[in-house]
Coordinates of C-alpha atoms and ligand atoms in Angstrom, one line a residue:
X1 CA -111.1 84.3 80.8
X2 CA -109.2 81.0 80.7
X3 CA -110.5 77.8 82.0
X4 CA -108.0 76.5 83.5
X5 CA -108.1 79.5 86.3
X6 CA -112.0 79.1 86.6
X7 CA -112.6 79.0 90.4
X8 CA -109.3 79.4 91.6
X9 CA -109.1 81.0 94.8
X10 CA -107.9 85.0 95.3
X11 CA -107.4 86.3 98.8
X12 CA -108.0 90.3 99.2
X13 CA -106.5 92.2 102.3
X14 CA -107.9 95.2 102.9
X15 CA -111.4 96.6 101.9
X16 CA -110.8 100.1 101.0
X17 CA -110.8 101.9 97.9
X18 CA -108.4 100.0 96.2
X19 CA -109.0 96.8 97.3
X20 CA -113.0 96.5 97.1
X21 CA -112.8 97.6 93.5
X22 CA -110.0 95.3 92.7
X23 CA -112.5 92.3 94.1
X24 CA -115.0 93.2 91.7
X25 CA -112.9 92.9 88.8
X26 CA -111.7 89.1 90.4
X27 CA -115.4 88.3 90.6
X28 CA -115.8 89.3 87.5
X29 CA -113.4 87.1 86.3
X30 CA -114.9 84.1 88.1
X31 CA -112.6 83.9 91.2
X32 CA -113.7 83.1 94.6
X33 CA -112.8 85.9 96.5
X34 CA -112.1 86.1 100.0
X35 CA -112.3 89.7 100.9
X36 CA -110.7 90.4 104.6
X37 CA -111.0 93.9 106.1
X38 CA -110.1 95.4 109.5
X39 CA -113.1 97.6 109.8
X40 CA -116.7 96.7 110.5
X41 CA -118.5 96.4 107.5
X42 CA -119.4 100.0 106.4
X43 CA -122.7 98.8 104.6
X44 CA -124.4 98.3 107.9
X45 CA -122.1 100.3 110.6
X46 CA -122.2 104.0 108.2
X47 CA -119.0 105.2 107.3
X48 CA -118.6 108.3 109.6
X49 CA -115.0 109.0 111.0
X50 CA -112.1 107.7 108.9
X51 CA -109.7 110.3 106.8
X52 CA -110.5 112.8 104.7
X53 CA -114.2 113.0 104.0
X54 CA -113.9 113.6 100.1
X55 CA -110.9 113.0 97.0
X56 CA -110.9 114.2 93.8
X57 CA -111.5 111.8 91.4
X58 CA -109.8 112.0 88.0
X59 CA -109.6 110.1 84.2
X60 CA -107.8 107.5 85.7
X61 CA -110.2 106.7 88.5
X62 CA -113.5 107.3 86.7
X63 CA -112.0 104.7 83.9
X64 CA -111.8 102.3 86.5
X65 CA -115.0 102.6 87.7
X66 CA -116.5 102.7 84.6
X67 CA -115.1 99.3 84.1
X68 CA -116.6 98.2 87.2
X69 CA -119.8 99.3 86.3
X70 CA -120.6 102.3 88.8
X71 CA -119.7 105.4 86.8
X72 CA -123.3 106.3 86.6
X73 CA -123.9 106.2 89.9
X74 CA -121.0 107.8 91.4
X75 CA -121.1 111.1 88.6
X76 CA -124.3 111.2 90.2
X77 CA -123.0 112.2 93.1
X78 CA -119.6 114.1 92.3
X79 CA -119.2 117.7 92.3
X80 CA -117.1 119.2 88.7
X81 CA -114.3 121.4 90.0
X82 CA -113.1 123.0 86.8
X83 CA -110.5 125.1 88.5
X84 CA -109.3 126.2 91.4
X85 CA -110.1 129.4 92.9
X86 CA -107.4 131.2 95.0
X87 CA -107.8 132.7 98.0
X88 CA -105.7 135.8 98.8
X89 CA -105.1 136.9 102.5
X90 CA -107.3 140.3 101.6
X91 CA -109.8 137.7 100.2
X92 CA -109.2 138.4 96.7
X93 CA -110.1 135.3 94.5
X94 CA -108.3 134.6 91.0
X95 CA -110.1 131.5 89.0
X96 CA -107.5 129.1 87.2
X97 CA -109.4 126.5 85.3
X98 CA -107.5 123.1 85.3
X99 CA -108.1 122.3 81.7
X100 CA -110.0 122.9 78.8
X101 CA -113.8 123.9 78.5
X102 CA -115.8 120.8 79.9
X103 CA -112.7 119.4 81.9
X104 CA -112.8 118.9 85.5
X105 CA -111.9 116.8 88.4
X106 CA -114.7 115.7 90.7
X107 CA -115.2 115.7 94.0
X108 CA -116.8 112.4 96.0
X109 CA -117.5 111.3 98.7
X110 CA -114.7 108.5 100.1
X111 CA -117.3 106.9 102.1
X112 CA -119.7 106.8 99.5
X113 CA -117.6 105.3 97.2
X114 CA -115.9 102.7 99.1
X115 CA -119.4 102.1 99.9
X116 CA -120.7 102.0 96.6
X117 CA -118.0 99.6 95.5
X118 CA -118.6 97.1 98.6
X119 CA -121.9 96.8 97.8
X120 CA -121.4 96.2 94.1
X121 CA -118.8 93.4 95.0
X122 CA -121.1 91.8 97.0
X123 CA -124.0 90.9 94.4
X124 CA -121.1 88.8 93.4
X125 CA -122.2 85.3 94.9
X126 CA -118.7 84.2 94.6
X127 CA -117.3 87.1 96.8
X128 CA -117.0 86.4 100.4
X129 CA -116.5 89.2 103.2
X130 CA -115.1 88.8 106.7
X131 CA -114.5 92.2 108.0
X132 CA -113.0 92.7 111.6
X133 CA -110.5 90.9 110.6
X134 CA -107.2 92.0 111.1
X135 CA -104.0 90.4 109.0
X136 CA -101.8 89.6 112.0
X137 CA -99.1 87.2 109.8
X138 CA -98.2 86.0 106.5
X139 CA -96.6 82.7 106.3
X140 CA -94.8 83.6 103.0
X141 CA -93.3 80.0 101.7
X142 CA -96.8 78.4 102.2
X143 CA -99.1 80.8 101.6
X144 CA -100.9 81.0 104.5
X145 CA -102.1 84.3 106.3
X146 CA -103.4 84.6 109.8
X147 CA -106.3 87.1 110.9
X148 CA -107.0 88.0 114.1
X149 CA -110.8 87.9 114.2
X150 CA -112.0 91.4 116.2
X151 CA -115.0 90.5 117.6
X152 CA -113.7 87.6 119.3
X153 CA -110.4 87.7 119.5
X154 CA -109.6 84.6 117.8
X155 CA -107.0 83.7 115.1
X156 CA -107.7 81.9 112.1
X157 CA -105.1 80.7 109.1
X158 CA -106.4 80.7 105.9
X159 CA -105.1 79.0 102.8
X160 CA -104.1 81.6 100.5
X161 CA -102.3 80.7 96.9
X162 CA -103.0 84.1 95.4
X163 CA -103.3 87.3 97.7
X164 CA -104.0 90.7 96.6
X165 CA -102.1 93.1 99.5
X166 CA -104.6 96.4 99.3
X167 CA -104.1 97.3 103.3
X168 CA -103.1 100.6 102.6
X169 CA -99.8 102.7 103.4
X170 CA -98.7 100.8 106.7
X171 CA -99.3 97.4 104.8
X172 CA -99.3 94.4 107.1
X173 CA -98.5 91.8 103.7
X174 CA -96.0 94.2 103.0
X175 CA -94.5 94.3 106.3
X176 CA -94.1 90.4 106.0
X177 CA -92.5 91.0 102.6
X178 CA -90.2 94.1 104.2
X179 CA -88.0 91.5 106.3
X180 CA -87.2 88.8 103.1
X181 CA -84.2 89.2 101.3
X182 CA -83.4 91.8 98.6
X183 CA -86.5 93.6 99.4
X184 CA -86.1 97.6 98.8
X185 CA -87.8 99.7 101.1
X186 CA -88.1 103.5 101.7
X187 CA -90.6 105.2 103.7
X188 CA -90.4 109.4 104.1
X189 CA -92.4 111.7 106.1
X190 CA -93.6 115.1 105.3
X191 CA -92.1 117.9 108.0
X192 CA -96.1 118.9 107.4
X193 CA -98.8 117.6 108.7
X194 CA -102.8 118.1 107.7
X195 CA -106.0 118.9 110.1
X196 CA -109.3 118.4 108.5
X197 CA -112.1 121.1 109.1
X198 CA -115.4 122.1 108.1
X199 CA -117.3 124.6 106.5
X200 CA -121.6 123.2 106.7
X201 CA -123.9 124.5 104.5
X202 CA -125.6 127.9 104.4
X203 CA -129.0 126.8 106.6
X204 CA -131.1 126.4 103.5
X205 CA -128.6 123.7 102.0
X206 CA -126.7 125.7 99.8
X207 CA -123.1 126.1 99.8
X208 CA -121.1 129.3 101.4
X209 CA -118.6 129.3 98.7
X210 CA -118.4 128.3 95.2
X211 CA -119.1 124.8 94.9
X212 CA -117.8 124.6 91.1
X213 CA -113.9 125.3 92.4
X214 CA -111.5 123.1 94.7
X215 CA -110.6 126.4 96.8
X216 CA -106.9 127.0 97.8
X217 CA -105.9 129.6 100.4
X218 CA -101.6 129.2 99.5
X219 CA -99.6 131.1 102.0
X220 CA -96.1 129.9 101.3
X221 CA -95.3 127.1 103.8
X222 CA -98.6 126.5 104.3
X223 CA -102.1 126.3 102.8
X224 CA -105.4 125.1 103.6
X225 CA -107.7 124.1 100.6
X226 CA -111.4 123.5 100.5
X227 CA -113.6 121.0 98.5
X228 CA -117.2 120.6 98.2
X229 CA -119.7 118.1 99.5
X230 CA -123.0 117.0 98.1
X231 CA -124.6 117.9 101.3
X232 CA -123.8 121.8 100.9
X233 CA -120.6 121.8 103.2
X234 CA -116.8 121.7 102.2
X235 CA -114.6 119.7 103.6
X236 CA -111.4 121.8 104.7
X237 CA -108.0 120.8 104.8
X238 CA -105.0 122.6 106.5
X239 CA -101.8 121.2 105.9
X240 CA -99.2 123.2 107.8
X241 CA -95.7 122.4 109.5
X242 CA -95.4 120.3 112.6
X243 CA -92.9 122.3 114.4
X244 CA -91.8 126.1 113.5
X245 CA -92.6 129.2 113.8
X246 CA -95.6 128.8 112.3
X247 CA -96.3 125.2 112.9
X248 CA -99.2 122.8 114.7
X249 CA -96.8 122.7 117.9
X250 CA -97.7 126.9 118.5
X251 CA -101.7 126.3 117.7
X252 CA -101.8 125.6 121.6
X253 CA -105.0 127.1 122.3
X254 CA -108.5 128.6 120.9
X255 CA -106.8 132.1 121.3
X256 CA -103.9 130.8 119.0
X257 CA -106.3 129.2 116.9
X258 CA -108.6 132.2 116.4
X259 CA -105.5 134.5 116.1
X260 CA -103.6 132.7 113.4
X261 CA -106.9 131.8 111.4
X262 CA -108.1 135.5 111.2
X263 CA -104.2 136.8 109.9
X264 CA -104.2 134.0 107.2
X265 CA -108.2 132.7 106.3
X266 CA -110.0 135.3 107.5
X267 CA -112.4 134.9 104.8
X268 CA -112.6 131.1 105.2
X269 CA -112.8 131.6 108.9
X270 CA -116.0 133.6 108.6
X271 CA -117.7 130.4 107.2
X272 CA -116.5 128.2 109.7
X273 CA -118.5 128.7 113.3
X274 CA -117.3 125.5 114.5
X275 CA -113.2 125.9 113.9
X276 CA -112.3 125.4 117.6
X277 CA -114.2 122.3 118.1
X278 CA -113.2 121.0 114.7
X279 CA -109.3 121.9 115.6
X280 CA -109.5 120.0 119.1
X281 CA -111.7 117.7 117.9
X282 CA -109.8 116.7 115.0
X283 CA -106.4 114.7 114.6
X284 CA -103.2 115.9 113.3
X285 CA -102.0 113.2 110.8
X286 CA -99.0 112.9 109.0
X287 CA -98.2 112.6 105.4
X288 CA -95.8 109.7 103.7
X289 CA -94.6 108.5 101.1
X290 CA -93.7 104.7 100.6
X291 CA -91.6 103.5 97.9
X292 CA -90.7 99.8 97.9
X293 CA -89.7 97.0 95.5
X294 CA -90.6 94.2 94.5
X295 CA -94.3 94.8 94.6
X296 CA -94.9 91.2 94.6
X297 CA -94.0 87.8 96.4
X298 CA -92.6 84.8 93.5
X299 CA -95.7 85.4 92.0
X300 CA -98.3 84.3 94.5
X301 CA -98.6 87.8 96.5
X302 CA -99.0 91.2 94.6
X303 CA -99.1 94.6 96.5
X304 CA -101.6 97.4 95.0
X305 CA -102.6 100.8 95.8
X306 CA -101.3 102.2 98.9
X307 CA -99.4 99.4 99.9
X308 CA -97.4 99.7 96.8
X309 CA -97.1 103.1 96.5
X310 CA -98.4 105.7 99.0
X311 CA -97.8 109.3 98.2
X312 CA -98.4 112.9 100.0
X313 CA -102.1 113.9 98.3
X314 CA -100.8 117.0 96.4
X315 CA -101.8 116.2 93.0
X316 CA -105.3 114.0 94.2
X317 CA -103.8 111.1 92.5
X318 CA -103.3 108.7 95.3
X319 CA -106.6 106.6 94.8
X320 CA -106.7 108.0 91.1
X321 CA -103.5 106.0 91.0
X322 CA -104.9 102.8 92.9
X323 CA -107.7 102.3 90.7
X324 CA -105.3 102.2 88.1
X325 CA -103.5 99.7 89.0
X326 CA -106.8 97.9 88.9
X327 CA -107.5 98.6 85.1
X328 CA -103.7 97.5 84.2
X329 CA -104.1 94.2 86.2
X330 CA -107.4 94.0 84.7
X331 CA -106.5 94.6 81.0
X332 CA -103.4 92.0 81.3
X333 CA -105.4 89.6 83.3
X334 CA -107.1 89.3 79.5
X335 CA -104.5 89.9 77.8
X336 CA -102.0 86.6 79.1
X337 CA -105.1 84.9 79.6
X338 CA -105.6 84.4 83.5
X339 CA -101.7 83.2 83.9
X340 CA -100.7 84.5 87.2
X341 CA -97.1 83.6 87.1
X342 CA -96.8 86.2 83.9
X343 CA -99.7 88.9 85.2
X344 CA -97.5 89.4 88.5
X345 CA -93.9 90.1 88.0
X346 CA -95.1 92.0 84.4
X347 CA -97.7 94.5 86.7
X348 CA -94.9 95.2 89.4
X349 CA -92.4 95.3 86.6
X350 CA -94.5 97.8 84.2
X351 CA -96.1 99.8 87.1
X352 CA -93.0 100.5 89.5
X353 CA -91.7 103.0 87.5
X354 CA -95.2 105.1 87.2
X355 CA -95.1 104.4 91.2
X356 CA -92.1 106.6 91.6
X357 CA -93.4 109.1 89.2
X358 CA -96.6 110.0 90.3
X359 CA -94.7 110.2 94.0
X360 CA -92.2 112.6 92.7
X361 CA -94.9 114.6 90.8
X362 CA -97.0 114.8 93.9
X363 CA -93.9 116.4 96.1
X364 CA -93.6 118.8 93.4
X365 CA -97.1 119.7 93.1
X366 CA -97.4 120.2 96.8
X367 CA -94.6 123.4 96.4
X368 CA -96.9 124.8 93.5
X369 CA -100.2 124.2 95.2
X370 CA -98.9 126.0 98.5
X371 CA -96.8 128.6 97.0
X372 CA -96.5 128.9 93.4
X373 CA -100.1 129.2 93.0
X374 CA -99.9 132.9 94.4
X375 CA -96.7 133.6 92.4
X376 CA -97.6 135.9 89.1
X377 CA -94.8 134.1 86.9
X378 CA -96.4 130.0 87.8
X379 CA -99.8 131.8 87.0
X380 CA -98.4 133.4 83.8
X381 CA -96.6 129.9 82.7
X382 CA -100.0 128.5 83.6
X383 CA -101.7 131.3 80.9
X384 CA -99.0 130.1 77.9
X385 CA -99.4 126.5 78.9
X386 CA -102.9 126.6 77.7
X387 CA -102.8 128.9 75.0
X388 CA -99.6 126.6 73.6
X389 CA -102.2 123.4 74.0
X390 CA -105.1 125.2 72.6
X391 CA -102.6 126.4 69.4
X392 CA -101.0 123.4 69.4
X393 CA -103.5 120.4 70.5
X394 CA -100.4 118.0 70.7
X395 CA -98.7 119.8 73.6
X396 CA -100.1 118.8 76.7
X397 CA -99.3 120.7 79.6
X398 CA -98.7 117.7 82.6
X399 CA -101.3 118.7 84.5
X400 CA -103.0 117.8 81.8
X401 CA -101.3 114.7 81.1
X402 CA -101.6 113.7 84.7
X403 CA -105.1 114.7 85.5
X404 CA -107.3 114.0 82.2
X405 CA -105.7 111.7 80.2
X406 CA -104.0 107.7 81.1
X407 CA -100.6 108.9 80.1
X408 CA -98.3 106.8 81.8
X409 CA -97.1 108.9 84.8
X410 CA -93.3 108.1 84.1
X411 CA -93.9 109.9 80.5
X412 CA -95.5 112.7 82.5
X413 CA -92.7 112.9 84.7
X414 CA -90.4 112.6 81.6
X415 CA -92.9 115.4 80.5
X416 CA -92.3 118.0 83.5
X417 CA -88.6 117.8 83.0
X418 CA -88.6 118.9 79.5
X419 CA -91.5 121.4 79.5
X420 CA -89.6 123.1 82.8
X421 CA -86.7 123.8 80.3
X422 CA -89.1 124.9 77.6
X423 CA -90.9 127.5 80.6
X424 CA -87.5 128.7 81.9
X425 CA -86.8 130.0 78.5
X426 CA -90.1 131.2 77.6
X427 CA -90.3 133.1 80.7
X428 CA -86.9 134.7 80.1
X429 CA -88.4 136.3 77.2
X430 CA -88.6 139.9 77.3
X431 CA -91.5 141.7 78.0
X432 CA -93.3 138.9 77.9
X433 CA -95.5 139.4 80.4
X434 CA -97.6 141.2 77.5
X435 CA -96.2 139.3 74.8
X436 CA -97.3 135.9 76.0
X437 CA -99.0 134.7 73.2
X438 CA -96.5 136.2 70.7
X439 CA -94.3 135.1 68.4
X440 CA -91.5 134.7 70.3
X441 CA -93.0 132.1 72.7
X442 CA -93.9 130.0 69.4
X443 CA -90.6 130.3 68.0
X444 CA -89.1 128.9 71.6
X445 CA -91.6 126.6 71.2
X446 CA -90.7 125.3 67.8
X447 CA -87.2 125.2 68.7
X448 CA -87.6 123.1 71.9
X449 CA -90.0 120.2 70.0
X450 CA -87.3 120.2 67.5
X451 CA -84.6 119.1 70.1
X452 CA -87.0 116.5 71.2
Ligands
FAD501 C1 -105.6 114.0 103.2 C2 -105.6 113.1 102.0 C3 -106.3 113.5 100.9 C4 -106.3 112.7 99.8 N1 -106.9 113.1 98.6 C5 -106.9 112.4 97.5 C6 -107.5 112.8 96.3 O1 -108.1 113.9 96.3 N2 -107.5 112.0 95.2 C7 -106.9 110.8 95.2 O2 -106.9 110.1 94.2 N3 -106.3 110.3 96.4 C8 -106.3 111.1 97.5 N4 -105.7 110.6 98.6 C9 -105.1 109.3 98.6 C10 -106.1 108.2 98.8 O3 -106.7 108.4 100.1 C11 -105.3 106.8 98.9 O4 -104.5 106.7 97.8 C12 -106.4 105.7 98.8 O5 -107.2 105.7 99.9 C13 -105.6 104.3 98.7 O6 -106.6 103.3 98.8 P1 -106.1 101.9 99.3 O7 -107.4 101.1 99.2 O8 -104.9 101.4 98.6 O9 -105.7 102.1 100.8 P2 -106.7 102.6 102.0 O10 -107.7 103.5 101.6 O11 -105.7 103.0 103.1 O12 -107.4 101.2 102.4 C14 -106.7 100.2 103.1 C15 -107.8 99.3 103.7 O13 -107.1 98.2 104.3 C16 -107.5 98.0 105.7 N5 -106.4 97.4 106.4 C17 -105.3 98.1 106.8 N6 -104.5 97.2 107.5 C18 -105.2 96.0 107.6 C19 -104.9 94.8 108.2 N7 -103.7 94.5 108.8 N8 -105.8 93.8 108.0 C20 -106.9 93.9 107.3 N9 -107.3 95.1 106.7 C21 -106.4 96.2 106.9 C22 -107.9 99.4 106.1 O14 -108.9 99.3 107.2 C23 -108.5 100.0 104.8 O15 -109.9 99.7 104.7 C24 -105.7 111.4 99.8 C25 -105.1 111.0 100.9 C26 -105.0 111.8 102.1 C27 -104.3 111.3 103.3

């Protein structure tokens, strides 16, 4: 790194994902790094509770941890999903895998990784922690920030000439940003909301379903989707509707709960003996999406992760995403040499657009996840998608793109434009339900790369 920006000062908000990983690429650099988090600190109070137990982790993420030296230790722990299995309502299961032979997105533990990462970052002597400590103000012109400190309920101001904003989706930093001038903000809610659930392990540790698939039961407007744990069990997710006919608000009781579980998961249902005190026990969140601009403050203040771009979980990207940001801010951290005042407004610059992408793709995966899935023509397109890759390696299908390679996710966005117009055609083709991997599909093909 550059001298000159030896032992300079970085203050982190917010020890999550994001933001513990981001500290241990400062400290890695040489920064003194105040880290301040709102939680207790999870490396002596556990990590039980929180949101959603496990994420899939992706290219992008396991890059970043690579970088920070845990890769080892987390694929130690991940489960490969190679594909997703689909559940029908008579319990018929299709397989889809999500790429080629040996691809697969992972499933691990949030806890364990957050965990993982705090206690990397703090073999770093230079990395300091005050957790309990909630950001309460940002004096922008100074920069000063105030915590309010938990445990006692004091306030302290600490001198803070370069801050890192990683306090997730409702982003106190940001919040201080929101009211400056010129300052874009748009924040949208999903009509759907999402209950987590639980299927535990058989009682000799094993798992009651297929461990090597993320599960999916789609059902339209709904779905509820299943992904494994290290400890046997699956962690269960049902995102459904907030209102409607079939909607949280008319899940009013066990007998409503038992009733609409055995018409649409029966089959999941049978592996869940504690549904009803998982349902009451369990909170109904809601999903957003935040889209806001700049991501940074004249330099001095840069939002990451969630506070710069939250988005619904649809394509398991949202961390994925995060740690990205990490490796970007990493790589021209070297590249213009420790220089601040050219890293910042060139990361929100660059990074925005990808932002906006990967929130768009997300809303759009959510309608294939919960409905397409079950539809014979997506899983057809799906079937041509990879024979197309496999015949020609040079056409990536944006799953693909998105999921197991660093494309940035505006070119994949770019990406699922054109290659809808290339699957509208294809799929007009006759008889191609047994003609997919004809001719005529290659000739489409051919045509379409030709018009660029
Ligand atoms: C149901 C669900 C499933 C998901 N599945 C996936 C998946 O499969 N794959 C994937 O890649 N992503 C997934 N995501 C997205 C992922 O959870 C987020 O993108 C990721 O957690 C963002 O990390 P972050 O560190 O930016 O924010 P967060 O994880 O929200 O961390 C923010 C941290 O800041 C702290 N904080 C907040 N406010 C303050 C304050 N005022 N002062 C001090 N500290 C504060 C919080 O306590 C927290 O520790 C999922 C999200 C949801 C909701």
């Amino acid at each position: 790194m550059n001298k000159s920006f030896a032992h300079k000062k970085a203050v982190v908000v917010g020890a999550g994902l994001v933001g513990s990983l981001w500290t241990v690429f400062l400290a890695r650099h040489g920064y003194d790094v105040e880290v301040y988090e709102r939680r207790s600190d999870m490396r002596t109070a556990g990590y039980s509770g929180g949101r959603s137990i496990n994420l899939a982790m992706s290219e992008r993420g396991w890059k970043a941890v690579e970088k920070a030296g845990i890769r080892e230790k987390i694929e130690k722990v991940a489960i490969p999903m190679p594909g997703r299995m689909m559940h029908s309502v008579s319990g018929d299961l299709t397989f889809q895998p999500y790429g080629k032979a040996g691809e697969a997105i992972y499933s691990v533990s949030r806890g364990g990784l957050n965990l993982e990462l705090l206690n990397i970052a703090g073999t770093y002597p230079n990395v300091r922690f005050f957790f309990d400590h909630r950001c309460a103000d940002v004096d922008l012109e100074n920069p000063r920030i105030t915590f309010e400190d938990l445990k006692t309920n004091t306030l302290k101001t600490v001198e803070a000439p370069l801050i890192f904003a990683a306090d997730g989706a409702f982003s106190a930093v940001r919040y201080a940003i929101q009211k400056t001038d010129r300052f874009n903000y748009t924040q949208f809610y999903l009509d759907h909301g999402y209950k987590e659930l639980c299927i535990p392990p058989n009682p000799d540790g094993s798992h009651r379903l297929d461990p090597s698939a993320l599960h999916i039961w789609p059902r339209g407007n709904f779905m509820l989707i299943a992904l494994p744990n290290a400890d046997g069990s699956f962690t269960c997710t049902l995102f459904l509707p907030f209102e409607g006919e079939i909607s949280f608000e008319k899940l009013t009781d066990n007998a409503s709960v038992d009733a609409f579980f055995r018409t649409y998961f029966s089959d999941a249902m049978a592996h869940m003996p504690t549904l009803s005190d998982d349902f009451w026990g369990n909170p109904t969140s809601s999903l957003i999406t935040v889209k806001c601009a700049p991501w940074q403050w004249q330099n001095r203040i840069l939002l990451i992760g969630d506070a710069a771009h939250a988005i619904v979980p649809f394509y398991g990207q949202g961390m994925n995403a995060g740690f990205e940001d990490c490796t970007i801010l990493d790589a021209l951290h070297d590249e213009l040499e420790g220089d601040w005042s050219r890293i910042i407004p060139q990361f929100a610059q660059q990074r925005k657009a990808d932002g906006d992408a990967i929130a768009e793709l997300a809303q759009r995966n959510f309608i294939e996840m919960r409905d397409l899935v079950a539809d014979p023509k997506f899983l057809l397109r799906k079937k041509i998608a990879a024979h197309l890759h496999e015949r020609h390696p040079d056409f990536l299908p944006v799953y693909t793109m998105v999921t197991f390679s660093n494309t940035p996710y505006h070119v994949a966005l770019r990406e699922d434009d054109a290659q809808n117009h290339l699957f509208k055609q294809i799929l007009n083709l006759e008889n191609i339900e047994n003609e997919w991997m004809g001719e005529g599909v290659d000739e489409v093909y051919q045509r379409w790369k030709k018009e660029g």
